[in-house]
Coordinates of C-alpha atoms and ligand atoms in Angstrom, one line a residue:
Chain K
M1 CA -0.2 0.1 0.2
T2 CA 1.5 3.0 -0.8
L3 CA 0.5 5.6 1.4
K4 CA 1.3 8.4 -1.7
H5 CA -1.6 7.2 -4.3
L6 CA -3.1 10.8 -5.2
S7 CA -1.5 13.3 -4.2
I8 CA -2.3 17.0 -5.1
E9 CA -0.2 19.4 -4.5
S10 CA -0.6 23.1 -4.1
V11 CA -3.5 23.1 -6.9
G12 CA -4.9 26.6 -8.4
V13 CA -7.1 26.9 -10.7
S14 CA -8.3 30.8 -12.3
F15 CA -11.2 30.6 -14.9
P16 CA -10.3 33.7 -17.8
T17 CA -13.7 35.5 -17.7
R18 CA -15.0 38.5 -19.3
D19 CA -14.3 41.0 -16.0
G20 CA -10.7 39.3 -15.9
T21 CA -8.9 36.2 -13.9
F22 CA -12.2 34.2 -11.7
T23 CA -10.0 32.5 -9.1
A24 CA -11.9 29.1 -7.9
L25 CA -9.3 27.1 -5.6
R26 CA -5.7 28.3 -4.1
D27 CA -3.4 26.1 -2.7
I28 CA -5.5 23.0 -2.8
N29 CA -2.4 20.1 -0.6
L30 CA -3.8 16.7 -0.4
T31 CA -2.7 13.5 -0.2
I32 CA -5.0 9.8 -0.5
A33 CA -3.7 6.6 0.1
Q34 CA -4.9 3.6 -1.6
G35 CA -8.2 2.2 -1.1
E36 CA -9.5 5.2 1.1
F37 CA -13.0 6.8 0.4
V38 CA -12.6 10.7 0.7
A39 CA -16.0 12.3 1.1
M40 CA -15.6 16.2 -0.2
I41 CA -18.3 18.4 1.8
G42 CA -19.2 22.0 0.8
H43 CA -21.5 24.8 -0.2
S44 CA -22.6 24.9 -4.1
G45 CA -20.4 26.9 -6.2
C46 CA -17.0 26.8 -3.5
G47 CA -15.3 24.7 -5.9
K48 CA -15.6 20.8 -5.3
S49 CA -16.7 19.7 -9.1
T50 CA -13.5 21.7 -10.2
L51 CA -11.2 20.1 -8.5
L52 CA -12.5 16.6 -9.0
N53 CA -12.2 17.8 -12.6
V54 CA -8.4 19.2 -12.2
I55 CA -8.0 15.5 -10.6
A56 CA -10.1 14.0 -13.6
G57 CA -7.2 15.4 -16.2
L58 CA -10.9 17.6 -17.5
V59 CA -10.3 21.1 -15.7
E60 CA -6.2 22.2 -15.9
A61 CA -4.7 23.0 -12.6
T62 CA -3.5 26.7 -13.5
T63 CA -0.5 25.5 -10.8
G64 CA 0.4 22.8 -8.9
A65 CA -0.4 19.8 -10.1
V66 CA -2.1 16.4 -9.7
L67 CA 0.1 12.7 -9.2
L68 CA -1.5 9.4 -9.7
D69 CA 1.2 7.0 -8.8
G70 CA 3.8 9.9 -8.9
K71 CA 2.6 10.7 -12.4
V72 CA 1.8 14.3 -13.5
V73 CA -1.9 14.4 -14.8
D74 CA -3.1 16.5 -17.4
S75 CA -4.8 14.3 -19.2
P76 CA -8.0 12.8 -19.1
G77 CA -8.1 8.6 -19.1
A78 CA -9.6 6.0 -18.4
D79 CA -7.7 4.8 -15.0
R80 CA -9.9 8.1 -13.2
A81 CA -13.8 7.1 -14.3
V82 CA -16.1 9.9 -13.4
V83 CA -19.9 9.2 -12.3
F84 CA -21.2 12.8 -13.3
Q85 CA -23.9 14.2 -11.9
D86 CA -27.3 13.6 -14.2
H87 CA -27.5 12.7 -17.9
S88 CA -24.6 11.1 -17.6
L89 CA -25.8 7.9 -19.7
L90 CA -26.0 8.4 -24.1
P91 CA -29.8 8.3 -24.6
W92 CA -29.7 6.6 -27.3
L93 CA -27.8 3.6 -26.0
S94 CA -29.2 1.1 -24.1
V95 CA -28.0 0.6 -20.8
Y96 CA -25.6 -2.4 -22.3
D97 CA -24.6 0.0 -24.8
N98 CA -23.8 2.4 -21.7
V99 CA -21.5 0.3 -20.0
R100 CA -20.4 -1.5 -23.6
L101 CA -18.6 1.3 -24.9
A102 CA -16.6 2.2 -21.9
V103 CA -15.8 -1.7 -21.9
D104 CA -14.8 -2.1 -25.6
K105 CA -13.1 0.8 -25.4
V106 CA -11.0 0.3 -22.6
S107 CA -10.4 -3.5 -22.6
G108 CA -11.1 -3.6 -26.7
K109 CA -7.1 -4.8 -26.3
S110 CA -6.9 -6.7 -23.3
R111 CA -10.0 -8.9 -23.9
T112 CA -11.6 -10.8 -26.3
R113 CA -14.8 -10.0 -27.5
A114 CA -17.1 -13.2 -25.1
E115 CA -14.8 -11.6 -22.5
R116 CA -15.9 -8.4 -23.1
H117 CA -19.8 -8.9 -22.4
T118 CA -19.0 -10.9 -19.8
W119 CA -17.5 -8.2 -18.7
T120 CA -20.2 -6.1 -19.2
M121 CA -22.7 -8.3 -17.9
H122 CA -20.9 -8.4 -14.8
N123 CA -20.4 -4.8 -14.0
L124 CA -24.4 -4.6 -14.3
D125 CA -25.2 -7.1 -12.0
L126 CA -22.9 -5.3 -9.7
V127 CA -25.1 -2.5 -9.1
D128 CA -27.8 -5.2 -9.9
M129 CA -29.0 -3.8 -14.0
A130 CA -28.5 -6.5 -15.4
H131 CA -32.2 -7.2 -16.1
A132 CA -32.6 -4.0 -17.5
K133 CA -29.7 -3.7 -20.4
D134 CA -31.8 -4.3 -23.3
K135 CA -33.6 -0.4 -22.0
R136 CA -32.9 3.3 -23.2
P137 CA -32.6 5.8 -20.5
H138 CA -35.3 7.6 -20.7
E139 CA -36.8 4.4 -19.2
I140 CA -35.5 4.3 -16.6
S141 CA -35.9 5.6 -12.6
G142 CA -33.0 8.3 -11.9
G143 CA -31.2 6.2 -9.2
M144 CA -31.2 3.5 -12.1
K145 CA -29.4 5.7 -14.2
Q146 CA -27.2 6.3 -11.5
R147 CA -26.4 3.2 -10.9
V148 CA -25.3 2.1 -14.4
G149 CA -24.0 5.0 -14.4
I150 CA -21.2 3.1 -10.9
A151 CA -21.4 0.5 -13.6
R152 CA -19.9 2.0 -16.2
A153 CA -17.1 4.0 -14.2
L154 CA -16.6 0.4 -12.5
S155 CA -16.3 -1.3 -16.1
M156 CA -13.3 0.9 -16.8
E157 CA -11.2 -0.3 -13.8
P158 CA -10.2 2.8 -12.9
R159 CA -7.7 2.9 -10.2
I160 CA -9.7 6.3 -8.5
L161 CA -13.5 5.8 -8.9
L162 CA -14.2 10.0 -9.4
L163 CA -17.8 10.6 -8.0
D164 CA -20.0 14.4 -8.6
E165 CA -22.5 14.7 -6.2
P166 CA -24.2 11.1 -7.1
F167 CA -27.1 10.5 -5.8
G168 CA -28.0 14.1 -5.2
A169 CA -30.7 14.9 -7.5
L170 CA -32.4 11.6 -5.7
D171 CA -35.0 11.1 -2.9
A172 CA -34.0 9.5 0.6
L173 CA -34.6 6.3 0.3
T174 CA -32.9 5.6 -2.8
R175 CA -30.1 7.3 -1.7
A176 CA -29.9 5.8 1.5
T177 CA -30.0 2.5 -0.9
L178 CA -27.3 3.7 -3.5
Q179 CA -25.2 4.9 -0.7
D180 CA -25.7 1.4 1.1
K181 CA -24.7 -0.6 -2.4
V182 CA -21.8 1.9 -3.2
M183 CA -20.4 1.1 0.4
N184 CA -20.2 -2.4 -0.6
I185 CA -18.7 -1.7 -3.6
H186 CA -16.3 -0.4 -2.4
A187 CA -15.6 -3.1 0.7
T188 CA -15.1 -5.5 -2.0
L189 CA -13.4 -3.9 -4.7
K190 CA -11.4 -1.9 -2.7
N191 CA -11.1 0.5 -4.7
T192 CA -9.7 4.5 -4.4
V193 CA -13.3 7.0 -4.0
V194 CA -13.5 10.9 -4.0
M195 CA -16.7 11.5 -3.8
I196 CA -18.0 15.5 -3.6
T197 CA -21.7 15.2 -1.2
H198 CA -23.7 18.0 0.3
D199 CA -25.4 16.2 2.3
I200 CA -23.6 15.6 6.2
D201 CA -24.8 12.0 6.3
E202 CA -24.0 10.6 3.4
A203 CA -20.4 11.9 3.9
V204 CA -20.2 10.8 7.3
L205 CA -21.3 6.9 6.8
L206 CA -19.0 7.0 3.5
G207 CA -15.8 8.4 3.9
D208 CA -13.1 7.5 5.9
R209 CA -12.6 11.4 5.7
I210 CA -13.9 14.2 5.2
I211 CA -12.4 17.3 2.7
M212 CA -14.4 20.4 3.8
M213 CA -13.6 23.3 2.0
T214 CA -14.1 26.5 2.0
N215 CA -16.7 29.4 0.6
G216 CA -15.4 30.4 -2.7
P217 CA -13.6 32.7 -4.5
A218 CA -10.3 31.0 -4.1
A219 CA -11.7 28.4 -2.3
T220 CA -9.0 26.3 -0.5
I221 CA -9.5 22.9 2.5
G222 CA -10.7 24.6 5.4
Q223 CA -10.4 21.2 7.4
D224 CA -9.4 17.7 7.1
L225 CA -11.6 15.0 9.2
T226 CA -10.7 11.3 10.2
V227 CA -14.1 9.9 10.6
G228 CA -13.0 7.4 13.5
L229 CA -15.8 4.4 12.1
P230 CA -14.4 1.3 11.7
R231 CA -16.1 -0.8 8.7
P232 CA -18.2 -2.5 7.4
R233 CA -20.8 0.3 8.7
V234 CA -24.3 -0.6 9.1
R235 CA -26.5 2.3 8.7
L236 CA -29.3 2.2 11.7
E237 CA -26.2 0.6 14.1
T238 CA -23.3 3.7 12.8
A239 CA -26.0 6.2 13.4
N240 CA -25.6 6.0 17.0
D241 CA -22.4 5.2 17.1
P242 CA -20.8 8.3 19.7
A243 CA -17.8 8.9 17.2
Y244 CA -20.7 9.1 13.7
L245 CA -22.3 12.4 16.0
T246 CA -18.9 13.8 16.5
A247 CA -18.3 14.2 13.4
R248 CA -21.5 14.8 12.0
S249 CA -21.8 17.7 14.7
E250 CA -17.9 18.8 13.2
V251 CA -19.3 19.2 10.1
M252 CA -22.4 20.6 10.8
R253 CA -20.2 23.9 13.2
F254 CA -17.7 23.3 10.1
L255 CA -20.5 24.6 7.1
Y256 CA -23.0 26.5 9.1
D257 CA -20.9 28.4 11.9
R258 CA -17.1 29.0 10.6
F259 CA -18.4 28.8 6.8
Q260 CA -22.0 29.6 6.3
H261 CA -22.9 30.0 3.1
P262 CA -22.2 33.4 1.4
K263 CA -26.2 33.9 0.6
E264 CA -27.6 33.1 4.0
A265 CA -23.6 35.4 5.8
A266 CA -25.6 38.6 4.6
Chain H
M1 CA -24.3 30.1 -25.8
N2 CA -24.4 33.6 -27.5
K3 CA -23.4 31.3 -30.9
V4 CA -26.7 29.8 -30.6
A5 CA -29.2 32.0 -30.1
L6 CA -27.2 33.5 -33.1
V7 CA -28.2 30.9 -35.3
S8 CA -31.0 29.2 -33.9
K9 CA -33.5 32.5 -34.6
V10 CA -34.7 31.2 -37.8
S11 CA -36.2 27.9 -36.3
L12 CA -37.1 27.4 -33.1
D13 CA -40.4 26.3 -32.7
E14 CA -39.5 24.0 -35.4
K15 CA -36.4 22.8 -32.8
R16 CA -39.3 22.5 -30.3
A17 CA -42.2 20.7 -32.0
E18 CA -39.0 18.1 -33.2
S19 CA -38.0 17.6 -29.4
L20 CA -40.4 15.3 -29.3
M21 CA -38.2 13.3 -32.0
S22 CA -35.3 12.7 -29.7
S23 CA -35.0 11.0 -26.4
I24 CA -33.1 13.2 -25.0
D25 CA -35.1 15.9 -24.6
T26 CA -37.6 14.2 -22.5
E27 CA -35.3 12.1 -20.2
R28 CA -36.2 13.3 -16.6
V29 CA -35.1 12.3 -13.6
R30 CA -37.6 10.1 -12.0
E31 CA -37.6 7.5 -9.4
T32 CA -40.2 5.2 -9.3
A33 CA -40.6 2.4 -11.0
A34 CA -40.5 3.9 -15.2
P35 CA -44.1 3.1 -16.5
P36 CA -44.3 0.7 -19.8
S37 CA -42.8 1.9 -22.5
A38 CA -44.6 2.7 -25.4
A39 CA -43.4 -1.2 -26.8
G40 CA -44.0 -2.4 -23.4
A41 CA -48.2 -0.9 -23.7
K42 CA -48.9 -2.6 -26.9
V43 CA -48.1 -6.3 -26.2
Q44 CA -50.6 -6.2 -22.9
S45 CA -53.1 -8.0 -25.5
P46 CA -53.2 -11.3 -25.2
P47 CA -50.9 -11.9 -28.2
G48 CA -52.2 -14.2 -31.7
S49 CA -56.2 -13.3 -30.2
F50 CA -57.6 -12.1 -34.1
A51 CA -60.6 -10.4 -32.0
S52 CA -58.5 -8.3 -29.8
A53 CA -55.7 -6.9 -32.3
A54 CA -59.5 -6.0 -35.1
R55 CA -61.3 -4.1 -32.0
H56 CA -57.4 -2.5 -31.6
L57 CA -57.7 -1.8 -35.3
V58 CA -61.4 -0.8 -35.6
E59 CA -60.3 1.7 -32.5
R60 CA -57.4 3.0 -34.6
V61 CA -59.2 4.3 -37.7
G62 CA -62.3 5.7 -35.7
K63 CA -59.3 7.8 -33.8
A64 CA -57.6 8.8 -36.8
L65 CA -61.3 9.5 -38.6
E66 CA -62.8 10.9 -35.2
G67 CA -59.0 12.9 -35.6
A68 CA -60.2 14.5 -39.8
L69 CA -63.8 15.2 -39.2
P70 CA -62.5 19.1 -38.6
T71 CA -60.5 18.8 -41.3
A72 CA -63.1 17.7 -43.5
V73 CA -66.3 19.8 -42.6
L74 CA -64.1 22.8 -42.5
L75 CA -63.2 22.0 -46.5
A76 CA -66.8 21.2 -47.6
M77 CA -67.5 24.5 -45.7
L78 CA -64.7 26.3 -47.6
L79 CA -65.6 24.3 -51.1
G80 CA -69.1 25.1 -50.5
A81 CA -68.5 28.4 -50.0
W82 CA -66.4 28.9 -53.1
Q83 CA -68.9 27.0 -55.3
L84 CA -71.6 29.3 -54.3
A85 CA -69.9 32.6 -54.8
C86 CA -68.1 31.4 -58.4
S87 CA -71.0 30.1 -59.4
E88 CA -72.3 33.2 -61.3
P89 CA -71.4 33.5 -65.3
G90 CA -68.4 36.1 -65.3
A91 CA -66.9 35.3 -62.1
S92 CA -63.9 35.1 -62.1
L93 CA -62.2 31.9 -61.0
P94 CA -64.1 28.8 -62.2
P95 CA -66.1 27.3 -58.7
P96 CA -64.8 23.5 -57.8
S97 CA -67.1 21.7 -60.2
K98 CA -66.4 23.6 -63.2
V99 CA -61.9 23.3 -62.4
I100 CA -63.2 19.2 -61.9
S101 CA -64.9 18.8 -65.1
D102 CA -62.1 21.0 -66.9
T103 CA -59.3 19.5 -65.4
W104 CA -60.5 15.5 -65.5
P105 CA -58.0 14.6 -68.1
L106 CA -55.7 15.4 -66.3
I107 CA -56.4 14.5 -63.1
A108 CA -57.5 11.0 -64.7
H109 CA -54.0 10.5 -67.1
P110 CA -51.2 11.6 -65.0
F111 CA -48.4 10.3 -67.2
Y112 CA -50.0 11.0 -70.3
V113 CA -46.9 11.8 -72.7
G114 CA -47.2 14.7 -75.4
N115 CA -44.7 17.2 -77.4
G116 CA -42.4 19.0 -75.7
T117 CA -43.9 20.5 -72.3
D118 CA -47.3 19.1 -72.6
Q119 CA -46.4 15.9 -70.6
G120 CA -49.1 14.3 -68.0
L121 CA -49.5 15.8 -64.6
G122 CA -46.9 13.0 -63.3
W123 CA -44.6 13.8 -65.6
Q124 CA -44.0 17.5 -64.7
I125 CA -44.1 16.9 -60.8
L126 CA -41.5 13.7 -61.0
A127 CA -39.3 16.4 -63.2
S128 CA -39.6 19.1 -60.4
L129 CA -39.1 16.2 -58.2
R130 CA -35.8 15.2 -59.8
R131 CA -34.4 18.3 -59.3
V132 CA -34.9 19.3 -56.0
A133 CA -33.5 15.7 -55.2
M134 CA -30.6 16.3 -56.4
G135 CA -30.0 20.0 -55.5
F136 CA -31.1 19.4 -51.8
G137 CA -29.4 15.4 -52.0
L138 CA -25.9 18.2 -52.2
A139 CA -27.4 20.6 -49.8
A140 CA -27.4 17.7 -47.4
V141 CA -24.7 16.6 -47.5
A142 CA -22.5 20.0 -48.3
G143 CA -24.6 21.9 -45.5
I144 CA -24.1 19.0 -42.5
S145 CA -20.2 19.4 -43.0
L146 CA -19.9 23.2 -43.3
G147 CA -22.3 23.0 -40.1
V148 CA -19.9 20.4 -38.3
L149 CA -17.0 22.5 -39.0
I150 CA -19.0 25.7 -38.0
G151 CA -20.6 23.9 -35.0
H152 CA -17.5 21.9 -33.7
S153 CA -14.5 25.2 -34.0
K154 CA -14.8 28.2 -33.0
V155 CA -12.4 29.7 -35.1
A156 CA -14.7 28.0 -38.5
F157 CA -17.6 29.7 -36.4
R158 CA -16.1 33.3 -36.1
A159 CA -15.4 32.6 -39.7
L160 CA -18.1 31.6 -40.5
D161 CA -20.9 32.7 -39.5
P162 CA -21.0 36.5 -41.1
M163 CA -21.0 35.2 -44.1
V164 CA -23.6 32.7 -43.9
Q165 CA -25.8 35.1 -42.1
V166 CA -25.4 37.4 -45.2
L167 CA -26.1 34.6 -47.8
R168 CA -29.5 32.6 -46.2
M169 CA -31.2 36.6 -46.8
V170 CA -30.7 36.1 -50.8
P171 CA -34.2 35.2 -51.3
P172 CA -33.9 31.7 -54.3
L173 CA -34.7 33.7 -57.6
A174 CA -32.2 36.6 -56.9
W175 CA -29.8 33.6 -57.4
L176 CA -31.1 32.9 -60.8
P177 CA -29.4 35.6 -63.0
L178 CA -25.8 34.2 -61.5
S179 CA -26.5 31.3 -61.8
L180 CA -27.5 30.7 -65.3
A181 CA -24.7 33.5 -66.3
T182 CA -22.3 30.0 -64.7
F183 CA -24.0 27.2 -65.8
H184 CA -25.7 28.3 -69.2
Q185 CA -28.6 25.5 -68.6
A186 CA -32.0 25.8 -66.9
N187 CA -31.0 22.6 -65.7
P188 CA -28.3 22.5 -63.7
S189 CA -28.9 25.9 -62.4
A190 CA -32.6 25.3 -61.2
V191 CA -30.9 23.0 -58.9
F192 CA -28.2 25.2 -58.0
V193 CA -31.4 27.6 -56.8
I194 CA -32.5 24.2 -55.1
F195 CA -29.3 23.7 -53.4
I196 CA -28.5 27.5 -52.3
T197 CA -31.9 27.8 -51.0
A198 CA -32.0 24.6 -48.9
I199 CA -28.1 24.5 -47.7
W200 CA -28.6 27.2 -45.3
P201 CA -31.1 25.9 -42.3
I202 CA -29.3 22.6 -42.7
V203 CA -25.9 24.7 -41.7
L204 CA -27.8 26.6 -39.2
N205 CA -29.1 23.8 -37.4
T206 CA -26.6 21.4 -37.6
A207 CA -24.3 24.2 -36.4
V208 CA -26.4 24.0 -33.2
G209 CA -27.1 20.5 -32.4
V210 CA -23.1 20.4 -32.6
S211 CA -22.9 22.8 -30.3
N212 CA -25.4 22.5 -28.1
I213 CA -24.2 18.6 -27.7
P214 CA -24.1 18.7 -23.3
Q215 CA -20.2 19.0 -21.6
N216 CA -21.0 16.1 -19.9
Y217 CA -21.2 13.8 -23.2
R218 CA -18.1 15.2 -24.7
N219 CA -16.7 14.7 -20.6
I220 CA -17.3 11.6 -21.5
A221 CA -15.6 11.2 -24.8
K222 CA -12.6 12.3 -23.2
V223 CA -12.6 10.0 -20.0
L224 CA -12.3 6.9 -22.1
Q225 CA -10.2 9.0 -24.6
L226 CA -12.1 8.2 -27.9
T227 CA -10.6 9.6 -31.1
G228 CA -11.7 11.5 -33.4
P229 CA -13.6 9.2 -35.6
E230 CA -15.8 7.8 -32.7
Y231 CA -16.3 10.7 -31.1
F232 CA -17.7 11.8 -34.5
F233 CA -19.7 8.9 -35.2
K234 CA -20.7 7.6 -31.3
I235 CA -21.5 10.7 -30.2
M236 CA -21.5 13.9 -32.3
L237 CA -24.0 12.4 -34.7
P238 CA -26.3 10.9 -32.5
A239 CA -26.7 13.4 -30.2
T240 CA -26.7 15.7 -33.6
V241 CA -29.1 14.1 -35.8
P242 CA -32.4 15.6 -34.7
Y243 CA -30.9 19.4 -35.2
M244 CA -29.7 17.7 -38.3
F245 CA -33.4 16.9 -39.7
T246 CA -35.1 19.4 -38.8
G247 CA -32.9 21.4 -40.9
L248 CA -32.9 19.2 -43.5
R249 CA -37.2 19.1 -42.9
I250 CA -37.1 22.6 -43.2
G251 CA -34.8 22.9 -46.2
I252 CA -37.4 20.7 -48.3
G253 CA -39.9 22.8 -47.8
M254 CA -37.8 26.0 -48.8
S255 CA -36.4 23.8 -52.2
W256 CA -40.7 23.1 -53.1
I257 CA -41.2 25.9 -53.1
A258 CA -38.5 27.6 -54.6
I259 CA -38.4 25.2 -57.5
I260 CA -41.2 26.3 -58.4
A261 CA -40.5 29.6 -58.4
S262 CA -37.8 29.3 -60.1
E263 CA -39.5 27.1 -63.0
T264 CA -41.4 29.3 -63.9
L265 CA -38.6 31.4 -65.4
I266 CA -36.8 29.2 -66.4
G267 CA -39.1 26.8 -68.6
G268 CA -39.4 23.3 -69.7
V269 CA -41.5 20.3 -68.0
G270 CA -41.7 21.1 -64.7
I271 CA -45.1 22.3 -62.2
G272 CA -43.7 25.0 -62.3
F273 CA -43.8 26.2 -66.0
F274 CA -47.4 24.2 -66.1
I275 CA -48.7 26.5 -64.0
W276 CA -47.2 29.4 -65.7
D277 CA -48.0 28.2 -69.3
A278 CA -51.2 27.5 -67.4
W279 CA -50.9 31.7 -66.9
N280 CA -50.4 32.4 -70.3
S281 CA -53.1 30.2 -72.0
S282 CA -55.6 31.6 -69.0
L283 CA -56.4 28.6 -68.1
M284 CA -57.8 28.6 -64.1
S285 CA -58.7 24.9 -63.9
E286 CA -55.5 24.3 -64.6
I287 CA -53.8 26.3 -62.4
I288 CA -55.6 26.0 -60.0
I289 CA -55.8 21.7 -60.2
A290 CA -52.0 22.7 -60.4
L291 CA -52.1 24.4 -56.7
V292 CA -53.3 22.0 -55.2
Y293 CA -50.9 19.4 -55.9
V294 CA -48.1 21.4 -55.0
G295 CA -49.5 21.3 -51.7
L296 CA -49.8 18.1 -51.1
V297 CA -46.6 16.8 -52.8
G298 CA -45.0 19.2 -50.4
F299 CA -46.4 17.9 -47.8
A300 CA -45.5 14.5 -48.5
L301 CA -42.2 15.7 -48.7
D302 CA -42.3 17.7 -45.5
R303 CA -43.2 14.5 -43.9
L304 CA -41.1 12.1 -45.4
I305 CA -38.3 13.7 -44.3
G306 CA -39.7 14.0 -40.3
A307 CA -39.6 10.1 -41.2
I308 CA -36.6 9.2 -42.1
G309 CA -35.2 11.2 -39.1
R310 CA -37.4 9.7 -36.5
L311 CA -36.6 6.1 -38.2
I312 CA -32.6 7.8 -38.2
S313 CA -32.9 8.9 -34.3
R314 CA -34.4 6.0 -32.8
T315 CA -31.8 3.6 -34.2
A316 CA -28.4 5.9 -34.6
G317 CA -25.6 4.9 -32.9
A318 CA -27.3 1.2 -31.4
R319 CA -25.4 -1.3 -33.0
Ligands
LIG401 N1 -15.7 27.2 -16.8 C1 -15.4 28.1 -15.8 N2 -15.5 29.2 -16.3 C2 -15.8 29.9 -15.3 N3 -15.9 29.9 -13.8 C3 -16.2 28.4 -13.5 C4 -15.8 27.7 -14.4 N4 -15.9 26.3 -14.2 C5 -16.9 26.4 -12.8 N5 -16.3 28.5 -12.7 C6 -16.4 29.0 -11.4 O1 -16.0 28.3 -10.1 C7 -16.7 28.5 -9.2 C8 -17.3 26.9 -8.6 O2 -17.5 25.8 -9.2 P1 -17.7 24.7 -9.0 O3 -16.3 23.9 -8.9 O4 -19.1 24.0 -10.1 O5 -18.7 24.7 -7.5 P2 -19.7 23.7 -7.0 O6 -18.9 21.4 -7.6 O7 -18.7 23.3 -5.7 O8 -20.9 23.6 -7.0 C9 -18.2 28.8 -9.2 O9 -18.3 30.3 -8.8 C10 -18.3 28.5 -10.8 O10 -18.9 29.9 -10.9
LIG402 MG1 -20.9 20.8 -8.8

């Protein structure tokens, strides 16, 4: 286990805009170990997606660099699979074909046709979506779409799984089910996960660490909290664990006291 | 997105109508189980049951008749009013009954072959359609290519958009003299007029479609490291097909309008010249019947392109 699996070193991001440069992020320093589950939380607009996109290689860091296993990340790649908040599936492809597109592209050379089919189905099975493999995205529910998005990301066998508010648009019950699903997958595959969320309970329940972002512009990491909860975590039992409650109130203090939402503070 | 605002004004309404065509727009985040799909609903009646199939058919025909009823009633009323207004001797237009009786030979023998431009109405329409097919086909290929370029590249957009915006304002017939001077012949000139008429809506709508490809789809392509051709066929084409067909549909309608107009000037076999010829011989009934045919053929062309578009967007991207 390398300690410095993913390291974000003095990353800052500025966007050129009509009225000058807009600095979204500054001085981000973060080291993530192999297999760690990192939850990132912060008020909307603070720059969480921007940071995730820098890790994914979709946005270029203006200053600093991101290193994955010692190599600089400067372009997108299948080793960092992203699950987007919504509309992440191609609507003209079936559920199966959405995943298969990724499988064909990422393991077109290393697997035979039959193996790619098996692998596609295996990943759909992981998220319990094999039964709907021939459905189009508009024929399935929002929660199912997110599951397919996760299956697609997993099928790429990424070194890091990046989740951008994956359950933000879902109702509480569906969200809980998918959170359990993600916890199970993480326990089985032991992959590194960076997940953005705006839900405090989600962050505490899922994360080994919670990265709290200050408000933008020029946001940075305000607090890095390690959640001292043993795994496997069971929703009902964990909810009353003192460690859970401590972490929860710590995050609440950060978000609602130290760094209130800019609008509410005004 | 001001780029989109610039180019999309022409076709906003069409686009709204067309949006039904694309599943992209109807996608919605729903949490409850998805309702049965259209295909699923159809197989609910026991398969092979003749009685239920027949009932289904009767229902559908009934619905169709119900839908057509207001149109039929209104049409009958209008024809009736026309008949009444024009049955006096000396009326400037013939009443419908006289139109039919005057032109009965034309209606009954659409594929009559005579000398020179004296051909059946079917041949006249086919001659016009052939010109439209050539001009429109060229416009589709060139327009889609140009549209992809403009929509995809900011430099190409900046270079070409002003020209497109100016050129598309030139009325089709204004191209005709230039076209005749260049090609010296009636037929290629007419084809060129069709081409130059149809190409602009195709370019603009394709460009809007390409520049509107959601960032998420582009991000997916980047994460998967799709190559240029893979991106073109797997993402850009399927995402843009509904827009392209909006352009093609507007284009075919404009082509049909333009061919009729340009044929009146260049002569030869074709429904446009047929109308002009009839006017010169004061054959009002022939003009009226030709107008009905022109309208019906134009309507059919529009529906044809619409149907092809629906078919393609349903199958686009499927392996
Ligand atoms: N391409 C861009 N150009 C200019 N500003 C941007 C761009 N992307 C994001 N921003 C700005 O950066 C800030 C952070 O955005 P984002 O990372 O999406 O926030 P979050 O995901 O935390 O809600 C916002 O103020 C947003 O307006
Ligand atoms: Mg965001």
